[in-house]
PDB file of C-alpha atoms in Angstrom:
ATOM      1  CA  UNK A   1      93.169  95.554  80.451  1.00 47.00           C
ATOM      2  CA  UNK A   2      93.175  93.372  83.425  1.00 50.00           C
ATOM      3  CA  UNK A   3      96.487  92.338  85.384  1.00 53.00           C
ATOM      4  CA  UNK A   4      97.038  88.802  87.094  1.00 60.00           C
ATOM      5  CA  UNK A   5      95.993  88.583  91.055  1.00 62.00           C
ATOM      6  CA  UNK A   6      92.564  89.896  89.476  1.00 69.00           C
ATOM      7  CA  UNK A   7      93.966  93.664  89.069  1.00 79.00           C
ATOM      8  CA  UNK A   8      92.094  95.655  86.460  1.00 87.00           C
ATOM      9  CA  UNK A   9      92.971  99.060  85.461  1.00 89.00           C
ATOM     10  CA  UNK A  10      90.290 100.667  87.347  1.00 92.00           C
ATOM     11  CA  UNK A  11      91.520  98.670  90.547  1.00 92.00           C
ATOM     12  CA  UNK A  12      95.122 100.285  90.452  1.00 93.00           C
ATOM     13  CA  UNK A  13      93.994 103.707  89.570  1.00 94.00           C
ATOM     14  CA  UNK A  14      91.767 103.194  92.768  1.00 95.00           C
ATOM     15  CA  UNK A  15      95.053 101.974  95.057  1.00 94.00           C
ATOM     16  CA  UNK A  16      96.606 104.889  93.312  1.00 95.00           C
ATOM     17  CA  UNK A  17      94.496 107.900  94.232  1.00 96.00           C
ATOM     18  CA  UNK A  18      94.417 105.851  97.861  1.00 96.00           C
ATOM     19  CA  UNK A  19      98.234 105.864  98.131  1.00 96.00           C
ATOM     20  CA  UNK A  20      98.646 109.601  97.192  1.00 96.00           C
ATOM     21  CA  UNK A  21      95.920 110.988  99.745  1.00 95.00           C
ATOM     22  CA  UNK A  22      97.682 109.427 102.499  1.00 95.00           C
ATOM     23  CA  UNK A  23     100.651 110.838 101.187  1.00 93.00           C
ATOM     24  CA  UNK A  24      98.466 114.000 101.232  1.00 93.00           C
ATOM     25  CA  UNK A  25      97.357 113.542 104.594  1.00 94.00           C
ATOM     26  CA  UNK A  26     101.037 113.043 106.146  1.00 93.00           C
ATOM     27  CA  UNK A  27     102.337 116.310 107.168  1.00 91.00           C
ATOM     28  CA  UNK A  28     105.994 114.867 106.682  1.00 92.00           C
ATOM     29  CA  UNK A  29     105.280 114.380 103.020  1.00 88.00           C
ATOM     30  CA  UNK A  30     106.117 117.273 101.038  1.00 90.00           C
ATOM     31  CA  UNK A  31     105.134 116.879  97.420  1.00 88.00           C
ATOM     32  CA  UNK A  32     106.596 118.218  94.167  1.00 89.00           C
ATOM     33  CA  UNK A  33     104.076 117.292  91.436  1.00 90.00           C
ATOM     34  CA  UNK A  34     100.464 118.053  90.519  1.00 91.00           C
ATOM     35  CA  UNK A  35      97.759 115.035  91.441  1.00 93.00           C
ATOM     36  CA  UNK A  36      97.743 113.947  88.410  1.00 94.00           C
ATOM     37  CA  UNK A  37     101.379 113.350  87.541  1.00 94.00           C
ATOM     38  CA  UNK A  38     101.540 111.417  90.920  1.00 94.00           C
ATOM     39  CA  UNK A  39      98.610 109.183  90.249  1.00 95.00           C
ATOM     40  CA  UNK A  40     100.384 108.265  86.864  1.00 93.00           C
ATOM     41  CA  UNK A  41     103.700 107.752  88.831  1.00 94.00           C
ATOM     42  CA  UNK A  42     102.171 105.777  91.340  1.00 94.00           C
ATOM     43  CA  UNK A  43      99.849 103.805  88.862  1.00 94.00           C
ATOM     44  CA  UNK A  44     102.965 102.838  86.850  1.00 93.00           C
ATOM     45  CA  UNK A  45     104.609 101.286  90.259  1.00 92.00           C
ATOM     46  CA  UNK A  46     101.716  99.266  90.538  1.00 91.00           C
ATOM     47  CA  UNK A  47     101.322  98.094  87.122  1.00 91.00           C
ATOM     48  CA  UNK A  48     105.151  97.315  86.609  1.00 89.00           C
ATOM     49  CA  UNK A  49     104.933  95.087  90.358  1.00 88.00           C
ATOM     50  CA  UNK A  50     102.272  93.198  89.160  1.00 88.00           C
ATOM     51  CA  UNK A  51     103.853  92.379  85.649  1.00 89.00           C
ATOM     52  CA  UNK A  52     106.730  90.793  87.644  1.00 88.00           C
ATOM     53  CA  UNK A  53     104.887  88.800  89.491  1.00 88.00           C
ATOM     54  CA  UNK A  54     102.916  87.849  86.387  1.00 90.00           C
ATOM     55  CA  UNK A  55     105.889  86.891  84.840  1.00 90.00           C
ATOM     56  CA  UNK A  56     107.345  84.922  87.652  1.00 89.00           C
ATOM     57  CA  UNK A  57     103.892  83.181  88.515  1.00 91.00           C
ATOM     58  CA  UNK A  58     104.219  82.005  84.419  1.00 93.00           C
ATOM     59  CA  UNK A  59     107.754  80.719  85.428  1.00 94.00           C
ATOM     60  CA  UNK A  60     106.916  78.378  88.064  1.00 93.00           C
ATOM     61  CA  UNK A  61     103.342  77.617  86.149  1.00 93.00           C
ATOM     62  CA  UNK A  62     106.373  76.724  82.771  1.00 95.00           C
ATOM     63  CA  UNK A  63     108.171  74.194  85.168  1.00 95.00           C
ATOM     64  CA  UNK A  64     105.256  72.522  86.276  1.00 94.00           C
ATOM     65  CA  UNK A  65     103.752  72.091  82.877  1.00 94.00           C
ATOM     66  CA  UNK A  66     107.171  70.715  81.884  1.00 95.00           C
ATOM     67  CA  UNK A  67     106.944  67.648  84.112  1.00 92.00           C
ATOM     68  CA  UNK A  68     106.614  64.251  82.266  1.00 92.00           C
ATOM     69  CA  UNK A  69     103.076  63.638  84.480  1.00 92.00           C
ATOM     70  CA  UNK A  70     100.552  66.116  84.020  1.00 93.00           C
ATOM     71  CA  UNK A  71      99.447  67.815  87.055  1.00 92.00           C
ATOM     72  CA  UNK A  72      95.746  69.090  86.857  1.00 91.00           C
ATOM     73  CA  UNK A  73      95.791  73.507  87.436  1.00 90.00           C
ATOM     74  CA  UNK A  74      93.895  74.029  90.900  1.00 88.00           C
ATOM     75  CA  UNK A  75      94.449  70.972  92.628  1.00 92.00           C
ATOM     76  CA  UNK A  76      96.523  71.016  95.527  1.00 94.00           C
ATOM     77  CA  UNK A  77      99.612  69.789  93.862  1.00 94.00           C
ATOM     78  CA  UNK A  78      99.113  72.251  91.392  1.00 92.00           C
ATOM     79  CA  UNK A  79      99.174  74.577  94.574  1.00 92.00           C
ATOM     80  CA  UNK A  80     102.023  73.435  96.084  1.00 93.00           C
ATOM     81  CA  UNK A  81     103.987  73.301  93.119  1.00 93.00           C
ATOM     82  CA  UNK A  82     102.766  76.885  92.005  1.00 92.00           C
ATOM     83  CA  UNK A  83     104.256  77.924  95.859  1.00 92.00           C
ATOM     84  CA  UNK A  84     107.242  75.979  95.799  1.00 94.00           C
ATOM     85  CA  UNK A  85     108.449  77.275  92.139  1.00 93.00           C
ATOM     86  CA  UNK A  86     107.716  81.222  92.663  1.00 91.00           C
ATOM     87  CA  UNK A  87     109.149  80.944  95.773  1.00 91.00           C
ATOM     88  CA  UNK A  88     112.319  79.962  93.896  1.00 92.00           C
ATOM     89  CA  UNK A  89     111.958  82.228  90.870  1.00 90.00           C
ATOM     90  CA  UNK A  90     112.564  85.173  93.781  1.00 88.00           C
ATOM     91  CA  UNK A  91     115.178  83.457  95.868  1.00 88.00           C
ATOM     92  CA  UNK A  92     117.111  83.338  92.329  1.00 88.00           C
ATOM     93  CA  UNK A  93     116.382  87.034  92.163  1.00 82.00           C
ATOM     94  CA  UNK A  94     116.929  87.895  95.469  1.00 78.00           C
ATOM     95  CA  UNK A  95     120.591  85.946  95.037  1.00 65.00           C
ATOM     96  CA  UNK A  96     120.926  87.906  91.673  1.00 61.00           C
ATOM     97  CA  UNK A  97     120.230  91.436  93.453  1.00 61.00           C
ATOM     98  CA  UNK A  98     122.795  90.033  96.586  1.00 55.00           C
ATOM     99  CA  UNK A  99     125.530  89.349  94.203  1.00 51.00           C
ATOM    100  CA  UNK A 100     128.884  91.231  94.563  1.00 51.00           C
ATOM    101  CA  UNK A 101     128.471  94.497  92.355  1.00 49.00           C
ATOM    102  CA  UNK A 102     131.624  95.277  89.908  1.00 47.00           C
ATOM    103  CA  UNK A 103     132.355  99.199  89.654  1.00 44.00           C
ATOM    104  CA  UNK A 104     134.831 100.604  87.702  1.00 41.00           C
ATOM    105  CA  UNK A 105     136.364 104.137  88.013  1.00 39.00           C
ATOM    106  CA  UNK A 106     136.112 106.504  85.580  1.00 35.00           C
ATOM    107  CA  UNK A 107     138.594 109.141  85.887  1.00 33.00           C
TER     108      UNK A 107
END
């Protein structure tokens, strides 16, 4: 399987095993797992980041598809475009995540 950004699954198992030896190296790291349970931890993070930015990248490529011109993929409106959208498709997330948080009580 291969990711967006030009991930494969060997790539992220690679980052994976990188991330937990310097974990391994850092004497302020104290470690509760076995290797393998971390890699697959670890692995996961990866893979779930780079499905959201998949997903948001296909956002911003939806609204410039949607435009009554068509706008050729790689030329530098594409680009532009491409930037401008995704960087909106987080701001709205980023206002989503700032939004004021209801709690109830349960007593």
């Amino acid at each position: 399987m291969r990711y967006g950004y030009g991930f494969s699954q060997a790539k992220i198992l690679y980052l994976s095993r990188l991330i937990l030896d310097k974990f391994n190296e850092d004497d302020g790291v104290e470690l509760f797992a076995d290797d393998n349970q971390l890699i697959k931890a670890i692995k996961t993070g990866i893979e779930d980041e780079v499905k959201f930015y998949d997903e948001l990248r296909q956002k911003a490529e939806q609204k410039i598809l949607s435009q009554k011109r068509e706008i050729h993929e790689g030329n530098r409106e594409w680009e532009l475009l491409i930037s401008k959208y995704f960087t909106e498709e987080l701001d709205k997330l980023d206002k989503v995540s700032r939004a004021p948080v209801l709690t109830a009580s349960f007593s």
